[in-house]
Short mmCIF file of C-alpha atoms and ligand atoms in Angstrom, two decimals:
data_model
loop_
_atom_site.label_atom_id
_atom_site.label_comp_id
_atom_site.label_asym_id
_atom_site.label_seq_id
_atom_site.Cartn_x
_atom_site.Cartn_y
_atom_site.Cartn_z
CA UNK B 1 -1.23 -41.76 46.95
CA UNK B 2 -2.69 -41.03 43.69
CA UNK B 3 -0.64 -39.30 41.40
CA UNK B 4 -2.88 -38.38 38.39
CA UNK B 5 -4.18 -35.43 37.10
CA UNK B 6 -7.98 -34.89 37.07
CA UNK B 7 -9.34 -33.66 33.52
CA UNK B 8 -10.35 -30.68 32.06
CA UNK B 9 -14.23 -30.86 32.27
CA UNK B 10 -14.39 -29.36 28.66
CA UNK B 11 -12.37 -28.59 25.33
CA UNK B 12 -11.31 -25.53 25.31
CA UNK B 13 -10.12 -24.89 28.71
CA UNK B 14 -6.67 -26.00 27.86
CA UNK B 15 -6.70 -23.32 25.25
CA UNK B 16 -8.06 -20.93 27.62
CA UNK B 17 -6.03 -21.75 30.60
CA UNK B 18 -2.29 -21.66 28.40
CA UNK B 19 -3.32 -18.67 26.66
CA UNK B 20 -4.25 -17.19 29.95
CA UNK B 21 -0.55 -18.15 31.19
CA UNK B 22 1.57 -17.37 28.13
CA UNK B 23 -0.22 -13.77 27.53
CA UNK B 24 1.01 -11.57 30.43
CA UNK B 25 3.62 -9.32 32.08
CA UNK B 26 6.38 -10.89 29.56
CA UNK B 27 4.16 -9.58 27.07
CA UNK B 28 3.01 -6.12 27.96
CA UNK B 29 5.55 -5.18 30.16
CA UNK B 30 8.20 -7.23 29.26
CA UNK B 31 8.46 -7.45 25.35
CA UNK B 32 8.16 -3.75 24.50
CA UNK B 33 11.36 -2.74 27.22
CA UNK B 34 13.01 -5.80 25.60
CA UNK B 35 12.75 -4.88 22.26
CA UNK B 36 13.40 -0.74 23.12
CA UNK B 37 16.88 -1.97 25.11
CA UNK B 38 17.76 -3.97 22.00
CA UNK B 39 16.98 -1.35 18.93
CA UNK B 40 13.45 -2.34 18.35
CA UNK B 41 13.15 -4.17 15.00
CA UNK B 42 15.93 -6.83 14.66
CA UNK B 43 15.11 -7.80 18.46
CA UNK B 44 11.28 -8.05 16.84
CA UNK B 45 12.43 -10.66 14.01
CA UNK B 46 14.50 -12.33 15.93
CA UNK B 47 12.08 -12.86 18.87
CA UNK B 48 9.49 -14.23 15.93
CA UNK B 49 11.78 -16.58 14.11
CA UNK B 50 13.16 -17.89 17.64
CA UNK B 51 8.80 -18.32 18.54
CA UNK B 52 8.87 -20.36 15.55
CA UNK B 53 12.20 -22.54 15.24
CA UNK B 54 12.19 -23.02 18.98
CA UNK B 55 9.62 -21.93 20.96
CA UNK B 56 6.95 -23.97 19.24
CA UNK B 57 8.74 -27.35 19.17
CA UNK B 58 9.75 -27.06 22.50
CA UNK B 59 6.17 -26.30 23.95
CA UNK B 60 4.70 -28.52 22.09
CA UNK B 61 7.09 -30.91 24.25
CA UNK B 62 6.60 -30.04 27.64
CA UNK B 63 2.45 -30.36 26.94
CA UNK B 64 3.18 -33.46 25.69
CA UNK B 65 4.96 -34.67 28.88
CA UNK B 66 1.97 -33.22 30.96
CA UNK B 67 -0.32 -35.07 28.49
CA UNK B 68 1.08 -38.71 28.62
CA UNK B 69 2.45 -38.63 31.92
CA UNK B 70 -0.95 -37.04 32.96
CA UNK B 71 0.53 -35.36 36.40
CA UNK B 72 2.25 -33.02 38.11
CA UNK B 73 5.83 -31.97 36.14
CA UNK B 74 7.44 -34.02 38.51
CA UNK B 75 5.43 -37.42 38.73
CA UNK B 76 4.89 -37.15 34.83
CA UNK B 77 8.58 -36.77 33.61
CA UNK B 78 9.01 -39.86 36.53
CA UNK B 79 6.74 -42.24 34.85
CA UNK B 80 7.60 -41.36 31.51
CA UNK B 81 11.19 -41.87 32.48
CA UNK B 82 10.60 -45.40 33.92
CA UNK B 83 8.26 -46.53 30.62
CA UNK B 84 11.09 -45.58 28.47
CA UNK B 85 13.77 -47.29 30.54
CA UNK B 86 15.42 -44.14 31.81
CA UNK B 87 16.97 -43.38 34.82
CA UNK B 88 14.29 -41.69 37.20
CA UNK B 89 16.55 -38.99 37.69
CA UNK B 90 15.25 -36.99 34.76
CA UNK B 91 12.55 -36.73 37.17
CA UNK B 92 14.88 -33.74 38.26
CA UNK B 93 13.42 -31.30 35.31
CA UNK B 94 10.16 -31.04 36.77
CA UNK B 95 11.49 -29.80 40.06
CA UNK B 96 13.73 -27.21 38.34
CA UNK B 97 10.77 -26.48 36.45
CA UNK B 98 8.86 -26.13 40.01
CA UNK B 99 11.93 -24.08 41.83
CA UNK B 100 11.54 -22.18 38.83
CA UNK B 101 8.07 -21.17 39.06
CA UNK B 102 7.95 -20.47 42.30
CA UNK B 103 10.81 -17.58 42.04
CA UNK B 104 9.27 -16.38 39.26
CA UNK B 105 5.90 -15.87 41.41
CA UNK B 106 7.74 -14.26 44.06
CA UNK B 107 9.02 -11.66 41.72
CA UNK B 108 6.37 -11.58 39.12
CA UNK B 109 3.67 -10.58 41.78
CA UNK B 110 5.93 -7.37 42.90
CA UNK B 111 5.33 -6.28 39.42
CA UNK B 112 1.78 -7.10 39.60
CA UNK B 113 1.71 -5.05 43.01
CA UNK B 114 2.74 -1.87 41.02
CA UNK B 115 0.56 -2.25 38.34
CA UNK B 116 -2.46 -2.30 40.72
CA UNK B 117 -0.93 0.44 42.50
CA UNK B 118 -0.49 2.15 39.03
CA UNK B 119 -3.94 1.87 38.23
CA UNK B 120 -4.95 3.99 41.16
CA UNK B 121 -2.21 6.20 40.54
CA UNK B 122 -3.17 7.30 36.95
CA UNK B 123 -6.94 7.68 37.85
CA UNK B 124 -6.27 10.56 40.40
CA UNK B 125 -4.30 11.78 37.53
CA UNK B 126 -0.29 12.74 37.41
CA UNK B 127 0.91 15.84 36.81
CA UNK B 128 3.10 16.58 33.62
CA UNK B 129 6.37 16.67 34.85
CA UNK B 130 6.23 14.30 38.03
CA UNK B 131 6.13 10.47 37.11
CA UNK B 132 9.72 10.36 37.36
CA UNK B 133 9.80 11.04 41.24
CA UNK B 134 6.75 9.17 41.42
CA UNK B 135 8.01 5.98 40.03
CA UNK B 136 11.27 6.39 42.75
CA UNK B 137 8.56 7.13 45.56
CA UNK B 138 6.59 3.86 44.77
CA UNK B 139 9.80 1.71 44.47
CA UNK B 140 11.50 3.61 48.18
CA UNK B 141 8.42 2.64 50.30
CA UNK B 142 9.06 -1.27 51.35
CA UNK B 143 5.20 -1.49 53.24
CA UNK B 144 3.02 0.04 50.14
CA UNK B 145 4.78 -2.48 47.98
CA UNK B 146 3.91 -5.34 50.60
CA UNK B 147 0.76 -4.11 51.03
CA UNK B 148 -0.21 -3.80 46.75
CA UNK B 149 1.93 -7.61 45.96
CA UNK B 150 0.13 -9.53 48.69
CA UNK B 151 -2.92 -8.26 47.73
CA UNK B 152 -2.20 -9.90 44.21
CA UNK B 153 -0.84 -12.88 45.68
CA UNK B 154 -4.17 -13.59 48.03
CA UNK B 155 -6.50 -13.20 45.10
CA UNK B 156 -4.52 -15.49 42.26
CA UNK B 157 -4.00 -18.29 45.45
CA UNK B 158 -8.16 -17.80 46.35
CA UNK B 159 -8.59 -18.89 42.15
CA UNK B 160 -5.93 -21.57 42.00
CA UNK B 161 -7.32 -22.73 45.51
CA UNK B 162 -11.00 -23.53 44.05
CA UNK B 163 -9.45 -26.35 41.52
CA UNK B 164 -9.00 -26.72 37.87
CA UNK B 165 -12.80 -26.00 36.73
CA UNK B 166 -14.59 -24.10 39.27
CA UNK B 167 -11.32 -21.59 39.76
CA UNK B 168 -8.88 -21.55 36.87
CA UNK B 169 -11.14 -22.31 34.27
CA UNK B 170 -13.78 -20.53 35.31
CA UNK B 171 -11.12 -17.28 35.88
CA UNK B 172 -10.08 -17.56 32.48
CA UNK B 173 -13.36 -17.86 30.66
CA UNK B 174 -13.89 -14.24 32.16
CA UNK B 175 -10.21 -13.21 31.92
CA UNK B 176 -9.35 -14.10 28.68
CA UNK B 177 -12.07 -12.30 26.77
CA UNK B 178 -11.74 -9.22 28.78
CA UNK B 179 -7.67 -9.00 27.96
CA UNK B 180 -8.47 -9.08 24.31
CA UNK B 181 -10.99 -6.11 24.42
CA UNK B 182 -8.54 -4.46 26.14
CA UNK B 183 -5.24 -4.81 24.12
CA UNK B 184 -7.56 -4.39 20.90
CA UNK B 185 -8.68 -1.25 22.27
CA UNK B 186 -5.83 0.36 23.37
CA UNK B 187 -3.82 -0.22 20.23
CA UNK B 188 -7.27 1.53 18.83
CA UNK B 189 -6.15 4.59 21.09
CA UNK B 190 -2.96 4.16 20.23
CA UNK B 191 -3.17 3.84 16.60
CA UNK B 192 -6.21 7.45 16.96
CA UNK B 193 -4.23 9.36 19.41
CA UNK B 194 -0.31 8.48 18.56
CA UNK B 195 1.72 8.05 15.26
CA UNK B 196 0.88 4.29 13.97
CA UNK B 197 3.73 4.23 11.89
CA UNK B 198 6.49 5.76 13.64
CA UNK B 199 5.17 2.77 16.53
CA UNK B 200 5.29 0.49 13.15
CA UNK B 201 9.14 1.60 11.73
CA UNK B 202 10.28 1.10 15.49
CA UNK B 203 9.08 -2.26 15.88
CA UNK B 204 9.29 -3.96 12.64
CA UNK B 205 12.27 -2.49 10.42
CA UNK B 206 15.87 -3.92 11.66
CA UNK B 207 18.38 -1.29 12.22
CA UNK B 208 21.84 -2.41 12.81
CA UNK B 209 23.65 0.05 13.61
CA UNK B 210 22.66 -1.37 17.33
CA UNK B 211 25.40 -3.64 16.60
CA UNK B 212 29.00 -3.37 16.52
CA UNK B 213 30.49 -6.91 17.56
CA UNK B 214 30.07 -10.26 17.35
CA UNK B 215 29.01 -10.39 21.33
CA UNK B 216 26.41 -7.59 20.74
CA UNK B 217 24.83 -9.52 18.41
CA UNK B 218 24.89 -12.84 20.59
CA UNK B 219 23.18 -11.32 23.82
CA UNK B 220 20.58 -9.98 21.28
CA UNK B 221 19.73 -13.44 20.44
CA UNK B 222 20.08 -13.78 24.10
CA UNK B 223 17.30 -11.61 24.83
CA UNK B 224 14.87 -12.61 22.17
CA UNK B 225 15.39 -16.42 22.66
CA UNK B 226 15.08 -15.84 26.58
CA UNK B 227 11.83 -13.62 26.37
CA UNK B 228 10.29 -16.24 23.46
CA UNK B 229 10.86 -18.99 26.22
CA UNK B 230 9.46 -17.18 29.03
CA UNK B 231 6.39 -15.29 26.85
CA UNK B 232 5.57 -18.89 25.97
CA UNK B 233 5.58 -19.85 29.75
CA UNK B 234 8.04 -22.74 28.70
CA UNK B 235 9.91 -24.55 31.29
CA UNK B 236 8.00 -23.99 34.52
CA UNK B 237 6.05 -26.96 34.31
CA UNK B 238 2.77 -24.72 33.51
CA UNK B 239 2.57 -26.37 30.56
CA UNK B 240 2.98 -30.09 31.87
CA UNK B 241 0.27 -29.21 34.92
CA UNK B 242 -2.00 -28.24 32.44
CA UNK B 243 -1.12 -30.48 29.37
CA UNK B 244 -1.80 -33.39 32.22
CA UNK B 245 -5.40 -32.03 32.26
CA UNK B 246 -5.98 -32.11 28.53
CA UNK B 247 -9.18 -34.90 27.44
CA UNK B 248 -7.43 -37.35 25.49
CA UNK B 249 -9.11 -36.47 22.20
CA UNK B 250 -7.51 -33.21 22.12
CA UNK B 251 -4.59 -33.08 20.04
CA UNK B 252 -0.94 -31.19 21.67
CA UNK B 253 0.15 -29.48 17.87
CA UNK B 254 -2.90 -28.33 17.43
CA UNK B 255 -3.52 -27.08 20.61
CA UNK B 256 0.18 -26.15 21.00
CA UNK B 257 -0.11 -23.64 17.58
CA UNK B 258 -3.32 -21.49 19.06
CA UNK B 259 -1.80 -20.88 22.08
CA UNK B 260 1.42 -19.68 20.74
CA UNK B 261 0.34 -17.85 17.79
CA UNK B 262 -1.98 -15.77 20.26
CA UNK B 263 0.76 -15.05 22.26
CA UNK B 264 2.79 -13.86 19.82
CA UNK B 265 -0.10 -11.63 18.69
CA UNK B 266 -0.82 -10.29 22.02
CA UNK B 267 3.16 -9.31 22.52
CA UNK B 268 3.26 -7.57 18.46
CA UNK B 269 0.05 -5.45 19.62
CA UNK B 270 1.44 -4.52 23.48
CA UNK B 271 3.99 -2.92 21.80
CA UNK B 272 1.44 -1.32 19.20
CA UNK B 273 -0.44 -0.22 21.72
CA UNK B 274 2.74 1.42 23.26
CA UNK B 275 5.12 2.89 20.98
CA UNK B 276 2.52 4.68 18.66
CA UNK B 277 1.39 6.41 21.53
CA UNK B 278 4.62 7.33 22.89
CA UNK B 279 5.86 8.34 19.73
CA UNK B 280 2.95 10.75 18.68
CA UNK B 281 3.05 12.27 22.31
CA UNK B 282 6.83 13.17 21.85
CA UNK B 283 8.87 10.53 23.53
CA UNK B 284 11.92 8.83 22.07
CA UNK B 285 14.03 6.27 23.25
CA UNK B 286 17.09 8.68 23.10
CA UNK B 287 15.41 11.56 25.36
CA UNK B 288 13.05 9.66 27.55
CA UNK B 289 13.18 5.81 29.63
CA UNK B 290 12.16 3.24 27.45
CA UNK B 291 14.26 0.32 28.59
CA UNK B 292 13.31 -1.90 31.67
CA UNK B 293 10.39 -1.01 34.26
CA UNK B 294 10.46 2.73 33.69
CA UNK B 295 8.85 2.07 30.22
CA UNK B 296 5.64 1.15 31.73
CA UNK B 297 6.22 2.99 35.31
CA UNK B 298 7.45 6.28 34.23
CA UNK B 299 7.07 7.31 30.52
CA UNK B 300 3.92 5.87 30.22
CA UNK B 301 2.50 7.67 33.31
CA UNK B 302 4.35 11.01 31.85
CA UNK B 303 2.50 10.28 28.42
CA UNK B 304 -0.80 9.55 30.17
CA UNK B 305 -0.29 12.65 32.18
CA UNK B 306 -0.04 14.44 28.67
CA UNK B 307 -3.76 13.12 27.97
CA UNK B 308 -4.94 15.48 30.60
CA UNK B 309 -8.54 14.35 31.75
CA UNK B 310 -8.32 11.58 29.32
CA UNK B 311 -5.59 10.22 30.91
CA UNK B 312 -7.18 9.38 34.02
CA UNK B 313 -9.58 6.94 31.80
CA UNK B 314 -6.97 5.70 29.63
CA UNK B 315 -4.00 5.69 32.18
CA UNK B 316 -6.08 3.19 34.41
CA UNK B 317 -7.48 1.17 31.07
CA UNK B 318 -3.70 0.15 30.37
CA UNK B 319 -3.08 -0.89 34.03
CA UNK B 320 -6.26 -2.49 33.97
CA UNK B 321 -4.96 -4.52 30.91
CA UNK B 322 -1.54 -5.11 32.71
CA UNK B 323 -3.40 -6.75 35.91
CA UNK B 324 -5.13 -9.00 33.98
CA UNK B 325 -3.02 -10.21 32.15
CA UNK B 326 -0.63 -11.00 35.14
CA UNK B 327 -3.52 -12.22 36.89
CA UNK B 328 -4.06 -14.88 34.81
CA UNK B 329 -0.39 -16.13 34.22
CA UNK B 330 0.50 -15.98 37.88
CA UNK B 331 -2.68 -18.55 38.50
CA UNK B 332 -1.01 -20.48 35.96
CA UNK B 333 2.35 -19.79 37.64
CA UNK B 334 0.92 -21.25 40.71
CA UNK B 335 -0.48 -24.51 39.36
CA UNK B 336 3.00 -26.92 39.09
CA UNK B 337 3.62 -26.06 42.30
CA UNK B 338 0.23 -26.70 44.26
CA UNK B 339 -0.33 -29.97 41.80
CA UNK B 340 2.82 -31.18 43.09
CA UNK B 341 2.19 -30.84 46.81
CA UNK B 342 -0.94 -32.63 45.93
CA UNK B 343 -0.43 -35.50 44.29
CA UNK B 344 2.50 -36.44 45.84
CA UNK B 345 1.89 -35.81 49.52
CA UNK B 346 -1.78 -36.28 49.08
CA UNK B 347 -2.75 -33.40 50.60
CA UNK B 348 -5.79 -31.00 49.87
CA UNK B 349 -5.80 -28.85 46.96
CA UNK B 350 -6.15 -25.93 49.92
CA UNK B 351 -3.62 -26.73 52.28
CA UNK B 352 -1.18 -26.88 49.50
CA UNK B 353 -2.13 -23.77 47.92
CA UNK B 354 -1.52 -22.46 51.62
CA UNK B 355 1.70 -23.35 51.59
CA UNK B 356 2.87 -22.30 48.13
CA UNK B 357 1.18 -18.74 49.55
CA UNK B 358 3.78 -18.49 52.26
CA UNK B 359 6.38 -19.56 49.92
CA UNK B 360 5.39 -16.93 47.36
CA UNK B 361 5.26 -14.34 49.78
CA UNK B 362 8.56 -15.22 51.60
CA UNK B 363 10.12 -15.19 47.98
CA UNK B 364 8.05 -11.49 47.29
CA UNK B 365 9.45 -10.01 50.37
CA UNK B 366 13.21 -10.60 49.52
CA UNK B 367 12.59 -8.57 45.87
CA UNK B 368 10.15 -6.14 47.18
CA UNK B 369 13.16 -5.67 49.14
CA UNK B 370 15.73 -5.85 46.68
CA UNK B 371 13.45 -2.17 45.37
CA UNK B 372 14.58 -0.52 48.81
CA UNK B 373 16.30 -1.87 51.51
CA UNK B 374 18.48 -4.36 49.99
CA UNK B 375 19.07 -2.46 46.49
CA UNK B 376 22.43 -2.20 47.33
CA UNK B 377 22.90 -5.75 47.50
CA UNK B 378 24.51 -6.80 44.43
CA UNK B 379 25.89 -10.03 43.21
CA UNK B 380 27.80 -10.21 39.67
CA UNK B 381 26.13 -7.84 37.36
CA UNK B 382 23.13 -8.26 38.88
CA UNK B 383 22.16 -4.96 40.92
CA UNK B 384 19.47 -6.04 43.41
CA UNK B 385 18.25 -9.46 44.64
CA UNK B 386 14.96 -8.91 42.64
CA UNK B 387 17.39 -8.54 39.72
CA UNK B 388 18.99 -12.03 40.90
CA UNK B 389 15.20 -13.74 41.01
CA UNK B 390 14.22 -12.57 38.08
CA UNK B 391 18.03 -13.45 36.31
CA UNK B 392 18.14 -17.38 37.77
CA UNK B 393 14.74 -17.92 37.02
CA UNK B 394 14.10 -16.58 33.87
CA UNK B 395 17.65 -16.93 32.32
CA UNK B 396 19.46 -19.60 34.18
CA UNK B 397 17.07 -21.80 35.25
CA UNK B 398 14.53 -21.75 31.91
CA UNK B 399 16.96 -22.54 29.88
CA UNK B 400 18.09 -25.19 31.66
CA UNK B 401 14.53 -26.92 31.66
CA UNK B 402 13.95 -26.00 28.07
CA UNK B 403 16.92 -28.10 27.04
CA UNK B 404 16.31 -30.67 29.91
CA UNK B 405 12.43 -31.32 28.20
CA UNK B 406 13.74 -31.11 24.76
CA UNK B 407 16.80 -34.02 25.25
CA UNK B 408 14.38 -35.49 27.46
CA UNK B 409 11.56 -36.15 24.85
CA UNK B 410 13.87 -36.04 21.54
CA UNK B 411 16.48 -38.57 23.16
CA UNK B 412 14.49 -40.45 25.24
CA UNK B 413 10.82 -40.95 24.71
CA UNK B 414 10.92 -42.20 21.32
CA UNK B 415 8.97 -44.99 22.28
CA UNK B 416 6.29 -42.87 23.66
CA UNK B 417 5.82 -39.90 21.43
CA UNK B 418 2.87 -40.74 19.28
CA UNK B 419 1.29 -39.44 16.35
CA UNK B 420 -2.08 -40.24 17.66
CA UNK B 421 -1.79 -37.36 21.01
CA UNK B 422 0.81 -35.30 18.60
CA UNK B 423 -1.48 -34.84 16.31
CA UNK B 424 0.59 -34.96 13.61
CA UNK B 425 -0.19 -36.87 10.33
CA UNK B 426 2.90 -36.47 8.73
CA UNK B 427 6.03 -38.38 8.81
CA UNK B 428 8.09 -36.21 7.39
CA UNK B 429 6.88 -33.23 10.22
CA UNK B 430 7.12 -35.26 13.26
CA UNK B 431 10.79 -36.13 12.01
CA UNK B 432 11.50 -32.41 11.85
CA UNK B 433 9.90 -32.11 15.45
CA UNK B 434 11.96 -34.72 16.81
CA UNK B 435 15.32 -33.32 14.99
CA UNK B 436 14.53 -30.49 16.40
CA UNK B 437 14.39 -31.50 19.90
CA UNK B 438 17.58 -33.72 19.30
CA UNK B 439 20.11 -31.21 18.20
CA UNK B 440 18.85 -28.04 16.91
CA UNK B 441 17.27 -26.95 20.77
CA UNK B 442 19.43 -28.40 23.16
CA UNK B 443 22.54 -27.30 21.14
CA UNK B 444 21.61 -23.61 20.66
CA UNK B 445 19.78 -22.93 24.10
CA UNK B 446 23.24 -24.57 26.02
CA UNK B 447 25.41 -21.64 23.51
CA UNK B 448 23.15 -19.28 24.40
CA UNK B 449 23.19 -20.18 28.22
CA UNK B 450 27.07 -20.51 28.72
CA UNK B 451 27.55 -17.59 26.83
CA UNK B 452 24.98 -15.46 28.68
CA UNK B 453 26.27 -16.78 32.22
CA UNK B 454 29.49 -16.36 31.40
CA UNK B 455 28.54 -12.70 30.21
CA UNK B 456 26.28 -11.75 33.47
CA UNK B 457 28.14 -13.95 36.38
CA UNK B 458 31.39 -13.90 35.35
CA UNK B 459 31.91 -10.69 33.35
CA UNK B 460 33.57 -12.67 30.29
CA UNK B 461 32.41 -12.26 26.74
CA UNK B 462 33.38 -15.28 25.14
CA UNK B 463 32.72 -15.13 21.73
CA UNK B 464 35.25 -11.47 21.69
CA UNK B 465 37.66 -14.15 23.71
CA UNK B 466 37.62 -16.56 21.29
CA UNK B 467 37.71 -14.10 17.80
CA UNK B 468 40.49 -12.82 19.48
CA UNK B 469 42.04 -15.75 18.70
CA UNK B 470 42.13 -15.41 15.60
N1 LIG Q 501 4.23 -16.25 30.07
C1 LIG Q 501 3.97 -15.39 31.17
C2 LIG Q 501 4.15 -13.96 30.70
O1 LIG Q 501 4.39 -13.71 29.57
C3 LIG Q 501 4.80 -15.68 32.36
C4 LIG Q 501 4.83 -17.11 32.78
C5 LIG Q 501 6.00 -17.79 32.76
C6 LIG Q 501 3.67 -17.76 33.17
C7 LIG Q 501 6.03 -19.12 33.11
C8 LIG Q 501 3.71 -19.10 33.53
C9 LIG Q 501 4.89 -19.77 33.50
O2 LIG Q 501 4.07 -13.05 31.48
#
């Protein structure tokens, strides 16, 4: 059984290949909803400074992980558990970080299904008036959504199927470029067509009258540490799969800082490309549905459908941009998971693949029917079963690995974490780094996590609980 990773046949395809992952749904259709639902710009500064304090130290530890234990999530935290005298048992973050993944795909891929479907929808045209019922048609009809998801799911398993060079890398290198054009040109349209700085105000100045209590304020951090995490594509073991592939001369901080400061970028101009438009075509959040899907499913549809003629070119440009983007993050998505079967059962990269593909599309049926005929089924505060995917993935579970990698490394691998595959010179930084991971991390992401559970499970707002106290 051979457990290690092959290499990266060049330099930049780790670049390529994380940016790929990190820039996707959770930015295009994920941050703009998520800053909308939580009064636009305080959500905005919060999600940056949470990128930076957070986000980046942690990332830069799960590559790291991938890069010294060079193999899958779960063989590398193993061997980098036994060289530092641990128990093996830590060994039990990369499978969360695999079980997380894998969830994630199954729900990540319905989205993806109506984006493509979207993209058909807006170049017949809609008519003003109509994307509403249109957006409850496409979400009633169980077989269309099959039909649109596993067509998503067969092409990102064909790419992860070919291997690291000849299909992800070679995916991305044609991706990658295209998403930019894209995003740059649409925040063009958005910037000729809408109101640039009603889109800027929304996004960037922090109103507070959003927030009355203590707890409001608290699942606001919620949010923007939760979609910093998951923008990232931190604590699914992407990062480790394809940190494990890096060449040894390449250096994880350096590497670590493109990847998230284009992701960052990509998120701040979704939502340029977004909210100017909207805002210069007449919408507001008050009058029209800017939180969750219907953002990108309903009012963007109606404001394409505004466009006239031109909407049927730009309507299908913006799902266009949506599909690649998820294209590329649910290859990445796939990765862990297929690296894992692998490596430690020795099998071939395509049977494995062709077993994560029944898995993903098992896991896709249950929240393409959690749209229809399960959307009744409701468990906590969560409405649906794909609300329950997307909740103990993204929330429960990330979390969860986030602090696991950050003890993990901080804690444990002292011995291990080097300047030399760091890339960091400075003392004084790579104490910060590792103080970081130590307390600052572990301490805030476990607050944020009970808090949140005990919020969405158990219907208890603690923090209200405990000023009550007083
Ligand atoms: N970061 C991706 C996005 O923003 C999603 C993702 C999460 C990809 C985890 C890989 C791993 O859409």
């Amino acid at each position: 059984m051979s457990t290690q990773s092959s290499q990266w046949n060049n330099n930049t395809a780790f670049l390529l290949a994380a940016t790929g992952s990190a820039v996707g749904l959770g930015n295009i259709w994920g941050f703009p909803y998520k800053a909308a639902e939580n009064g636009g710009g305080l959500f905005v500064l919060l999600y940056i400074f949470f990128v930076i304090t957070l986000g980046f130290p942690v990332f830069m530890a799960e590559v790291f992980i991938g890069k010294k234990g060079k193999s899958n999530p779960v063989s590398s935290v193993e061997s980098l558990a036994i060289k530092s005298n641990s128990s093996k048992s830590w060994g039990i973050v990369g499978y969360a970080g695999i079980l997380a993944s894998l969830i994630i795909a199954g729900y990540y891929a319905v989205i993806a299904g109506f984006v493509i479907d979207y993209g058909f929808i807006s170049a017949q045209g809609v008519t003003e008036g109509t994307a509403k019922d249109i957006w409850v048609t496409q979400q009633s009809t169980f077989w269309d959504m099959t039909f649109w998801t596993l067509l998503f799911i067969f092409g990102s398993c064909y790419v992860v199927a070919n291997g690291i060079d000849a299909g992800i890398d070679k995916a991305m290198r044609f991706l990658l470029p295209m998403l930019f054009v894209l995003v740059i040109s649409m925040v063009g349209y958005g910037a000729y067509q809408g109101d640039f700085n009603a889109g800027l105000d929304y996004l960037f100045s922090a109103k507070t009258d959003k927030f009355n209590s203590p707890g409001e304020v608290a699942a606001i951090v919620q949010a923007a540490i939760g979609q910093a995490f998951f923008s990232l594509s931190i604590g699914m073991g992407t990062l480790m799969a394809f940190g494990s592939y890096m060449p040894s001369s390449q250096k994880v901080s350096k590497a670590s800082s493109v990847v998230v400061t284009a992701d960052t970028g990509v998120a701040l101009l979704a939502g340029l490309a977004i909210f100017p438009l909207a805002f210069g075509l007449g919408f507001n959040p008050e009058e029209n549905a800017f939180g969750g899907s219907a953002l990108v499913f309903e009012t963007m549809p109606e404001a394409f459908a505004k466009l006239g003629v031109l909407g049927q070119i730009v309507g299908p440009l913006f799902f266009f941009l949506l599909a690649v983007a998820a294209f590329s993050s649910m290859i990445s998505i796939l990765e862990p998971s297929v690296a894992f079967l692998t490596q430690k059962f020795s099998m071939t990269r395509l049977k494995a693949t062709g077993i994560i593909l029944l898995v993903c599309i098992s896991l896709s049926l249950v929240s393409i029917a959690g749209h229809n005929v399960w959307k009744d089924v409701s468990l906590g505060a969560l409405d649906n079963p794909f609300e329950f995917m997307k909740y103990f993935a993204d929330d429960f579970l990330l979390l969860l690995v986030g602090t696991g990698m950050s003890v993990f490394v901080g804690w444990r691998l002292q011995s291990v974490v080097d300047k030399q595959t760091m890339g960091i010179t400075s003392t004084a930084f790579m104490s910060l780094w590792i103080f970081i991971l130590k307390w600052i991390s572990p301490v805030f992401l476990m607050t944020i996590w009970v808090l949140g559970n005990a919020q969405v499970l158990f219907d208890q707002d603690l923090i209200a609980q405990v000023i009550s106290l007083f």
